[in-house]
PDB file of C-alpha atoms in Angstrom:
ATOM      1  CA  MET A  18     -32.233  23.038  78.254  1.00 97.00           C
ATOM      2  CA  ARG A  19     -33.772  24.255  81.921  1.00 98.00           C
ATOM      3  CA  PRO A  20     -31.691  27.172  83.718  1.00 98.00           C
ATOM      4  CA  VAL A  21     -30.292  25.938  86.689  1.00 98.00           C
ATOM      5  CA  ASP A  22     -29.205  27.526  89.921  1.00 97.00           C
ATOM      6  CA  LYS A  23     -26.526  25.663  92.221  1.00 97.00           C
ATOM      7  CA  GLY A  24     -26.029  27.943  94.425  1.00 96.00           C
ATOM      8  CA  THR A  25     -22.644  28.131  96.112  1.00 96.00           C
ATOM      9  CA  ALA A  26     -20.417  25.382  97.457  1.00 96.00           C
ATOM     10  CA  PRO A  27     -22.096  23.718 100.319  1.00 96.00           C
ATOM     11  CA  VAL A  28     -18.784  22.614 101.328  1.00 94.00           C
ATOM     12  CA  ALA A  29     -15.041  24.079 101.388  1.00 91.00           C
ATOM     13  CA  THR A  30     -13.869  20.414  99.594  1.00 90.00           C
ATOM     14  CA  TYR A  31     -14.933  17.518  98.696  1.00 94.00           C
ATOM     15  CA  ALA A  32     -13.113  14.230  99.333  1.00 93.00           C
ATOM     16  CA  ASN A  33     -14.129  12.658  96.103  1.00 95.00           C
ATOM     17  CA  TYR A  34     -16.464  14.191  93.912  1.00 96.00           C
ATOM     18  CA  ALA A  35     -19.588  11.251  94.163  1.00 96.00           C
ATOM     19  CA  ALA A  36     -19.809  12.890  97.719  1.00 97.00           C
ATOM     20  CA  ALA A  37     -21.330  15.677  96.404  1.00 97.00           C
ATOM     21  CA  LEU A  38     -23.949  14.192  94.376  1.00 97.00           C
ATOM     22  CA  PRO A  39     -26.494  14.233  97.401  1.00 97.00           C
ATOM     23  CA  ASP A  40     -25.661  18.036  97.145  1.00 98.00           C
ATOM     24  CA  LEU A  41     -26.153  18.410  94.004  1.00 98.00           C
ATOM     25  CA  GLU A  42     -29.601  16.142  94.156  1.00 97.00           C
ATOM     26  CA  GLN A  43     -30.611  18.728  96.608  1.00 97.00           C
ATOM     27  CA  ARG A  44     -30.392  21.959  94.715  1.00 97.00           C
ATOM     28  CA  LEU A  45     -31.342  20.814  91.579  1.00 98.00           C
ATOM     29  CA  GLY A  46     -33.682  17.694  92.033  1.00 98.00           C
ATOM     30  CA  ARG A  47     -32.521  14.386  89.885  1.00 98.00           C
ATOM     31  CA  TYR A  48     -32.782  15.362  86.783  1.00 98.00           C
ATOM     32  CA  CYS A  49     -30.018  15.127  84.013  1.00 98.00           C
ATOM     33  CA  SER A  50     -28.822  19.364  83.579  1.00 98.00           C
ATOM     34  CA  TYR A  51     -29.176  17.992  80.124  1.00 98.00           C
ATOM     35  CA  CYS A  52     -31.647  16.040  78.678  1.00 98.00           C
ATOM     36  CA  GLU A  53     -33.702  16.885  81.762  1.00 98.00           C
ATOM     37  CA  ARG A  54     -34.771  13.412  82.069  1.00 98.00           C
ATOM     38  CA  TYR A  55     -35.703  12.490  85.911  1.00 98.00           C
ATOM     39  CA  ILE A  56     -33.312   9.778  86.415  1.00 97.00           C
ATOM     40  CA  ALA A  57     -34.381   7.509  89.559  1.00 94.00           C
ATOM     41  CA  THR A  58     -30.971   5.769  89.730  1.00 91.00           C
ATOM     42  CA  ASN A  59     -27.435   5.780  87.674  1.00 91.00           C
ATOM     43  CA  LEU A  60     -27.504   9.727  88.312  1.00 96.00           C
ATOM     44  CA  ALA A  61     -23.864  11.157  87.748  1.00 96.00           C
ATOM     45  CA  VAL A  62     -21.957  13.711  88.794  1.00 97.00           C
ATOM     46  CA  GLU A  63     -20.723  15.112  85.512  1.00 96.00           C
ATOM     47  CA  HIS A  64     -17.479  17.326  85.442  1.00 97.00           C
ATOM     48  CA  VAL A  65     -17.980  20.396  82.525  1.00 97.00           C
ATOM     49  CA  GLN A  66     -13.891  19.554  82.115  1.00 96.00           C
ATOM     50  CA  PRO A  67     -13.549  16.122  81.997  1.00 95.00           C
ATOM     51  CA  LYS A  68     -11.429  15.598  85.617  1.00 94.00           C
ATOM     52  CA  SER A  69      -9.318  13.444  83.459  1.00 93.00           C
ATOM     53  CA  LEU A  70      -7.640  16.307  81.709  1.00 95.00           C
ATOM     54  CA  VAL A  71      -8.373  18.786  84.253  1.00 95.00           C
ATOM     55  CA  PRO A  72      -7.601  16.791  87.680  1.00 95.00           C
ATOM     56  CA  ALA A  73      -7.735  20.014  88.803  1.00 95.00           C
ATOM     57  CA  LEU A  74     -11.478  21.027  89.088  1.00 95.00           C
ATOM     58  CA  ALA A  75     -11.906  16.915  89.100  1.00 95.00           C
ATOM     59  CA  LEU A  76     -13.572  18.243  93.228  1.00 97.00           C
ATOM     60  CA  THR A  77     -14.553  21.595  92.136  1.00 96.00           C
ATOM     61  CA  TRP A  78     -17.867  22.750  92.752  1.00 97.00           C
ATOM     62  CA  SER A  79     -18.518  25.444  89.574  1.00 96.00           C
ATOM     63  CA  ASN A  80     -17.113  22.051  87.831  1.00 97.00           C
ATOM     64  CA  PHE A  81     -20.398  19.856  88.691  1.00 97.00           C
ATOM     65  CA  LEU A  82     -23.408  19.162  86.770  1.00 98.00           C
ATOM     66  CA  LEU A  83     -25.801  16.294  87.019  1.00 98.00           C
ATOM     67  CA  ALA A  84     -25.266  13.702  84.045  1.00 98.00           C
ATOM     68  CA  CYS A  85     -27.564  10.927  83.061  1.00 97.00           C
ATOM     69  CA  VAL A  86     -25.596   7.982  81.077  1.00 96.00           C
ATOM     70  CA  ASN A  87     -26.213   8.691  77.630  1.00 97.00           C
ATOM     71  CA  CYS A  88     -25.842  12.521  78.144  1.00 97.00           C
ATOM     72  CA  ASN A  89     -22.643  11.549  80.225  1.00 96.00           C
ATOM     73  CA  SER A  90     -21.308   8.803  77.565  1.00 95.00           C
ATOM     74  CA  CYS A  91     -21.679  10.923  74.105  1.00 96.00           C
ATOM     75  CA  LYS A  92     -20.172  14.228  76.222  1.00 96.00           C
ATOM     76  CA  GLY A  93     -17.126  11.778  77.160  1.00 94.00           C
ATOM     77  CA  ASP A  94     -14.032  13.297  78.363  1.00 93.00           C
ATOM     78  CA  THR A  95     -14.316  16.133  75.886  1.00 94.00           C
ATOM     79  CA  LEU A  96     -11.747  18.885  77.096  1.00 92.00           C
ATOM     80  CA  VAL A  97     -14.251  21.624  76.174  1.00 94.00           C
ATOM     81  CA  THR A  98     -13.728  25.556  75.945  1.00 95.00           C
ATOM     82  CA  VAL A  99     -16.197  26.448  78.277  1.00 95.00           C
ATOM     83  CA  ALA A 100     -17.563  29.943  76.165  1.00 95.00           C
ATOM     84  CA  ASP A 101     -17.521  27.999  73.188  1.00 97.00           C
ATOM     85  CA  TYR A 102     -21.434  26.101  74.411  1.00 97.00           C
ATOM     86  CA  LEU A 103     -24.233  27.245  76.166  1.00 97.00           C
ATOM     87  CA  TRP A 104     -24.623  25.819  80.080  1.00 98.00           C
ATOM     88  CA  PRO A 105     -27.072  25.453  82.417  1.00 98.00           C
ATOM     89  CA  ASP A 106     -25.626  26.502  85.231  1.00 97.00           C
ATOM     90  CA  SER A 107     -24.333  29.712  83.937  1.00 96.00           C
ATOM     91  CA  ASP A 108     -26.519  30.723  81.050  1.00 97.00           C
ATOM     92  CA  ASN A 109     -30.566  31.032  79.822  1.00 97.00           C
ATOM     93  CA  THR A 110     -30.735  27.795  77.794  1.00 97.00           C
ATOM     94  CA  LEU A 111     -34.259  27.918  77.795  1.00 96.00           C
ATOM     95  CA  ARG A 112     -34.130  30.908  75.311  1.00 95.00           C
ATOM     96  CA  ALA A 113     -31.665  29.194  73.431  1.00 96.00           C
ATOM     97  CA  PHE A 114     -33.521  25.830  72.502  1.00 96.00           C
ATOM     98  CA  GLU A 115     -36.746  24.807  70.994  1.00 94.00           C
ATOM     99  CA  TYR A 116     -38.826  21.432  71.541  1.00 93.00           C
ATOM    100  CA  ARG A 117     -41.007  20.078  69.284  1.00 88.00           C
ATOM    101  CA  THR A 118     -43.172  17.497  68.616  1.00 87.00           C
ATOM    102  CA  GLY A 119     -41.381  13.875  67.479  1.00 83.00           C
ATOM    103  CA  GLY A 120     -38.843  14.514  70.113  1.00 86.00           C
ATOM    104  CA  VAL A 121     -37.117  17.277  68.318  1.00 91.00           C
ATOM    105  CA  VAL A 122     -34.303  19.835  69.990  1.00 94.00           C
ATOM    106  CA  ALA A 123     -32.597  22.313  67.871  1.00 93.00           C
ATOM    107  CA  PRO A 124     -31.597  25.846  68.339  1.00 95.00           C
ATOM    108  CA  HIS A 125     -34.023  28.273  68.633  1.00 92.00           C
ATOM    109  CA  SER A 126     -34.695  30.133  65.009  1.00 88.00           C
ATOM    110  CA  THR A 127     -34.383  33.561  66.770  1.00 90.00           C
ATOM    111  CA  LEU A 128     -31.103  32.851  67.831  1.00 93.00           C
ATOM    112  CA  ALA A 129     -28.406  35.572  66.561  1.00 92.00           C
ATOM    113  CA  THR A 130     -25.896  33.877  64.305  1.00 92.00           C
ATOM    114  CA  PRO A 131     -22.759  33.775  67.402  1.00 93.00           C
ATOM    115  CA  VAL A 132     -24.709  32.411  69.832  1.00 95.00           C
ATOM    116  CA  ARG A 133     -26.397  29.678  68.093  1.00 96.00           C
ATOM    117  CA  ALA A 134     -23.737  28.175  67.107  1.00 96.00           C
ATOM    118  CA  LYS A 135     -22.781  27.817  70.515  1.00 97.00           C
ATOM    119  CA  ALA A 136     -26.561  26.294  71.272  1.00 97.00           C
ATOM    120  CA  GLN A 137     -25.381  23.997  67.884  1.00 96.00           C
ATOM    121  CA  ALA A 138     -22.363  22.909  70.255  1.00 97.00           C
ATOM    122  CA  SER A 139     -24.107  22.298  73.341  1.00 97.00           C
ATOM    123  CA  ALA A 140     -26.367  20.371  71.629  1.00 97.00           C
ATOM    124  CA  ALA A 141     -24.357  17.562  69.524  1.00 97.00           C
ATOM    125  CA  LEU A 142     -22.042  18.082  72.736  1.00 97.00           C
ATOM    126  CA  VAL A 143     -24.645  15.720  74.765  1.00 97.00           C
ATOM    127  CA  GLY A 144     -26.033  14.438  71.841  1.00 96.00           C
ATOM    128  CA  LEU A 145     -29.625  15.976  72.258  1.00 96.00           C
ATOM    129  CA  ASP A 146     -29.695  16.323  68.190  1.00 94.00           C
ATOM    130  CA  ARG A 147     -29.608  12.704  67.822  1.00 95.00           C
ATOM    131  CA  VAL A 148     -33.213  11.456  66.080  1.00 93.00           C
ATOM    132  CA  PRO A 149     -34.144   8.918  63.833  1.00 93.00           C
ATOM    133  CA  GLY A 150     -33.239   9.756  60.735  1.00 91.00           C
ATOM    134  CA  GLY A 151     -30.660  12.703  61.499  1.00 90.00           C
ATOM    135  CA  ALA A 152     -27.262  12.860  60.966  1.00 91.00           C
ATOM    136  CA  ILE A 153     -25.946  10.689  63.924  1.00 93.00           C
ATOM    137  CA  PRO A 154     -28.922   9.129  64.852  1.00 93.00           C
ATOM    138  CA  PRO A 155     -29.346   7.695  68.493  1.00 94.00           C
ATOM    139  CA  THR A 156     -27.845   3.941  69.895  1.00 93.00           C
ATOM    140  CA  ARG A 157     -30.393   1.235  70.590  1.00 92.00           C
ATOM    141  CA  SER A 158     -30.202   2.386  74.093  1.00 93.00           C
ATOM    142  CA  ASP A 159     -30.219   5.876  74.085  1.00 95.00           C
ATOM    143  CA  LEU A 160     -34.260   6.689  73.764  1.00 95.00           C
ATOM    144  CA  ARG A 161     -33.756   9.361  74.991  1.00 97.00           C
ATOM    145  CA  TRP A 162     -35.680  11.216  71.817  1.00 96.00           C
ATOM    146  CA  LEU A 163     -38.476   8.729  72.307  1.00 96.00           C
ATOM    147  CA  LYS A 164     -39.380  10.089  76.435  1.00 97.00           C
ATOM    148  CA  ARG A 165     -39.218  13.685  74.627  1.00 97.00           C
ATOM    149  CA  PHE A 166     -41.882  12.279  72.115  1.00 96.00           C
ATOM    150  CA  GLU A 167     -43.785  10.895  74.610  1.00 97.00           C
ATOM    151  CA  THR A 168     -43.569  13.506  77.287  1.00 97.00           C
ATOM    152  CA  TRP A 169     -44.698  16.278  74.272  1.00 96.00           C
ATOM    153  CA  ARG A 170     -47.655  14.270  73.912  1.00 96.00           C
ATOM    154  CA  LYS A 171     -48.399  13.499  77.594  1.00 97.00           C
ATOM    155  CA  ALA A 172     -47.784  17.628  78.082  1.00 97.00           C
ATOM    156  CA  ASN A 173     -49.829  18.228  75.356  1.00 97.00           C
ATOM    157  CA  ASP A 174     -52.983  15.977  76.539  1.00 97.00           C
ATOM    158  CA  ALA A 175     -52.769  17.214  79.918  1.00 98.00           C
ATOM    159  CA  LEU A 176     -53.381  21.010  78.225  1.00 98.00           C
ATOM    160  CA  ARG A 177     -56.373  19.319  76.580  1.00 97.00           C
ATOM    161  CA  ARG A 178     -57.592  17.841  79.455  1.00 97.00           C
ATOM    162  CA  LEU A 179     -57.436  21.335  81.749  1.00 98.00           C
ATOM    163  CA  SER A 180     -58.909  23.428  78.768  1.00 97.00           C
ATOM    164  CA  GLN A 181     -61.555  21.233  79.689  1.00 97.00           C
ATOM    165  CA  ASN A 182     -62.121  21.047  82.913  1.00 96.00           C
ATOM    166  CA  ASP A 183     -59.505  23.536  85.033  1.00 97.00           C
ATOM    167  CA  THR A 184     -59.466  22.837  88.720  1.00 98.00           C
ATOM    168  CA  VAL A 185     -56.869  23.532  90.838  1.00 98.00           C
ATOM    169  CA  GLU A 186     -56.814  20.328  91.802  1.00 98.00           C
ATOM    170  CA  LEU A 187     -55.818  18.978  87.863  1.00 98.00           C
ATOM    171  CA  ARG A 188     -52.848  22.137  87.918  1.00 98.00           C
ATOM    172  CA  GLU A 189     -51.415  20.217  90.883  1.00 98.00           C
ATOM    173  CA  GLN A 190     -51.765  16.679  89.569  1.00 98.00           C
ATOM    174  CA  ILE A 191     -50.168  17.939  86.118  1.00 98.00           C
ATOM    175  CA  VAL A 192     -47.109  19.841  87.816  1.00 98.00           C
ATOM    176  CA  ASP A 193     -46.857  16.604  90.230  1.00 98.00           C
ATOM    177  CA  THR A 194     -46.684  14.447  86.255  1.00 98.00           C
ATOM    178  CA  ALA A 195     -43.926  17.011  85.357  1.00 98.00           C
ATOM    179  CA  LEU A 196     -42.129  16.495  88.536  1.00 98.00           C
ATOM    180  CA  ALA A 197     -42.636  12.367  87.305  1.00 98.00           C
ATOM    181  CA  THR A 198     -41.040  12.589  84.246  1.00 97.00           C
ATOM    182  CA  GLY A 199     -39.033  15.539  83.871  1.00 98.00           C
ATOM    183  CA  LEU A 200     -38.304  17.658  81.021  1.00 98.00           C
ATOM    184  CA  PHE A 201     -39.223  20.894  81.963  1.00 98.00           C
ATOM    185  CA  SER A 202     -38.748  22.700  78.723  1.00 97.00           C
ATOM    186  CA  ILE A 203     -41.439  20.346  77.113  1.00 97.00           C
ATOM    187  CA  TRP A 204     -43.638  21.553  80.312  1.00 97.00           C
ATOM    188  CA  TRP A 205     -43.186  24.582  80.031  1.00 96.00           C
ATOM    189  CA  THR A 206     -43.018  24.580  76.096  1.00 96.00           C
ATOM    190  CA  VAL A 207     -46.813  23.025  75.796  1.00 97.00           C
ATOM    191  CA  PHE A 208     -48.059  25.555  78.326  1.00 97.00           C
ATOM    192  CA  ALA A 209     -47.201  28.613  76.429  1.00 95.00           C
ATOM    193  CA  VAL A 210     -50.283  30.540  77.121  1.00 94.00           C
ATOM    194  CA  ASP A 211     -50.848  29.844  80.437  1.00 97.00           C
ATOM    195  CA  ARG A 212     -48.914  32.189  82.889  1.00 95.00           C
ATOM    196  CA  ASN A 213     -50.254  30.262  85.574  1.00 96.00           C
ATOM    197  CA  MET A 214     -48.827  26.719  85.209  1.00 97.00           C
ATOM    198  CA  ARG A 215     -45.429  28.224  83.816  1.00 97.00           C
ATOM    199  CA  SER A 216     -45.102  29.859  86.874  1.00 96.00           C
ATOM    200  CA  ARG A 217     -46.386  26.577  89.270  1.00 97.00           C
ATOM    201  CA  LEU A 218     -43.894  24.326  86.806  1.00 97.00           C
ATOM    202  CA  CYS A 219     -41.299  26.811  87.781  1.00 97.00           C
ATOM    203  CA  ALA A 220     -41.630  26.940  91.501  1.00 97.00           C
ATOM    204  CA  ALA A 221     -42.120  23.185  91.437  1.00 98.00           C
ATOM    205  CA  PHE A 222     -38.671  22.356  89.859  1.00 98.00           C
ATOM    206  CA  VAL A 223     -36.087  22.527  92.671  1.00 98.00           C
ATOM    207  CA  GLY A 224     -33.129  24.785  91.284  1.00 98.00           C
ATOM    208  CA  THR A 225     -34.983  26.152  88.164  1.00 98.00           C
ATOM    209  CA  CYS A 226     -32.527  29.557  87.944  1.00 97.00           C
ATOM    210  CA  SER A 227     -35.445  32.509  89.143  1.00 95.00           C
ATOM    211  CA  ASN A 228     -33.155  35.138  87.240  1.00 94.00           C
ATOM    212  CA  SER A 229     -33.736  33.553  84.066  1.00 96.00           C
ATOM    213  CA  PHE A 230     -37.441  35.452  84.104  1.00 95.00           C
ATOM    214  CA  ASP A 231     -38.890  38.705  84.664  1.00 92.00           C
ATOM    215  CA  ALA A 232     -41.253  40.229  86.815  1.00 88.00           C
ATOM    216  CA  ASN A 233     -43.844  38.833  84.412  1.00 86.00           C
ATOM    217  CA  GLY A 234     -42.903  35.229  84.676  1.00 88.00           C
ATOM    218  CA  ASN A 235     -41.102  36.246  80.641  1.00 91.00           C
ATOM    219  CA  LEU A 236     -37.421  35.113  79.620  1.00 94.00           C
ATOM    220  CA  GLN A 237     -34.382  37.364  79.927  1.00 94.00           C
ATOM    221  CA  ALA A 238     -30.487  37.444  79.907  1.00 93.00           C
ATOM    222  CA  ARG A 239     -29.946  35.358  82.828  1.00 94.00           C
ATOM    223  CA  PRO A 240     -26.863  38.233  84.391  1.00 92.00           C
ATOM    224  CA  GLY A 241     -23.582  37.399  83.821  1.00 91.00           C
ATOM    225  CA  GLY A 242     -24.081  34.502  81.333  1.00 91.00           C
ATOM    226  CA  GLN A 243     -24.030  34.433  77.223  1.00 92.00           C
ATOM    227  CA  LEU A 244     -27.587  34.616  76.864  1.00 92.00           C
TER     228      LEU A 244
END
C-alpha cells in the first residue's frame, strides 16, 4: 500500500464531500488509496470514518482518501478505531505489506506482532486479502487480485527487458507503464535491486510520501505514524 501525503486542506471547508475529489486527485493521482489501481472512472472520495456514522467528519479533509468501488464496498460503513489499523496517509504502509506472485498481498513477515495484527486488520477491512482459494474469496466482480497478478507479470517482463537493454528511454517507458497501471507497490517490489528505477517511480507517482524514505531511498518509519 503506497504511503501518501495529501498535504494540508486546500480549502477551509467543502460544500459537499464530492467537491473534494478534484483536490484529492491532484494531490494523490487517480489511484485507489488502498488497492493502488489506476481508476479512470468512478473513483470516489472515501471516508476513513463513515459519514453515515460520524457525520461531523463528513466534510473533513483529514478523513478523506480515494477508493475504488471494490475497496469502498468491502469497507462499507464499518466504524473504525483509527489506531487499530494502518493508513496510507499517516503510516509507512509500504513497510507493512508484501506483494507476491499470484496477486497475493500479505502483512510483511518481519513485522512485530502488534503491527502485524494492524496490517492484517487493514487488509481485511478493504478486502486486499481476498484471493481465489482464500478464506474469503473475491466475488466475480472483484478482480483486484487479477490486476495484481497481471501487473506482477508485466513488471517482471519490464525488469527482464531492462536487463537486456538498459537505456534511459526504456526506463522512462517503464515508468509510463507503471503510471497507467497503478499498483506502485508491485513495481517498487519488482525493482528492488534498481535504486534508479525506484527513485523514478517515487518521483513519478504524485503524492508518494517522501518522509517514508531516507536519504538513500530506503524505507524508514514515517514521522508521527505507527510504522
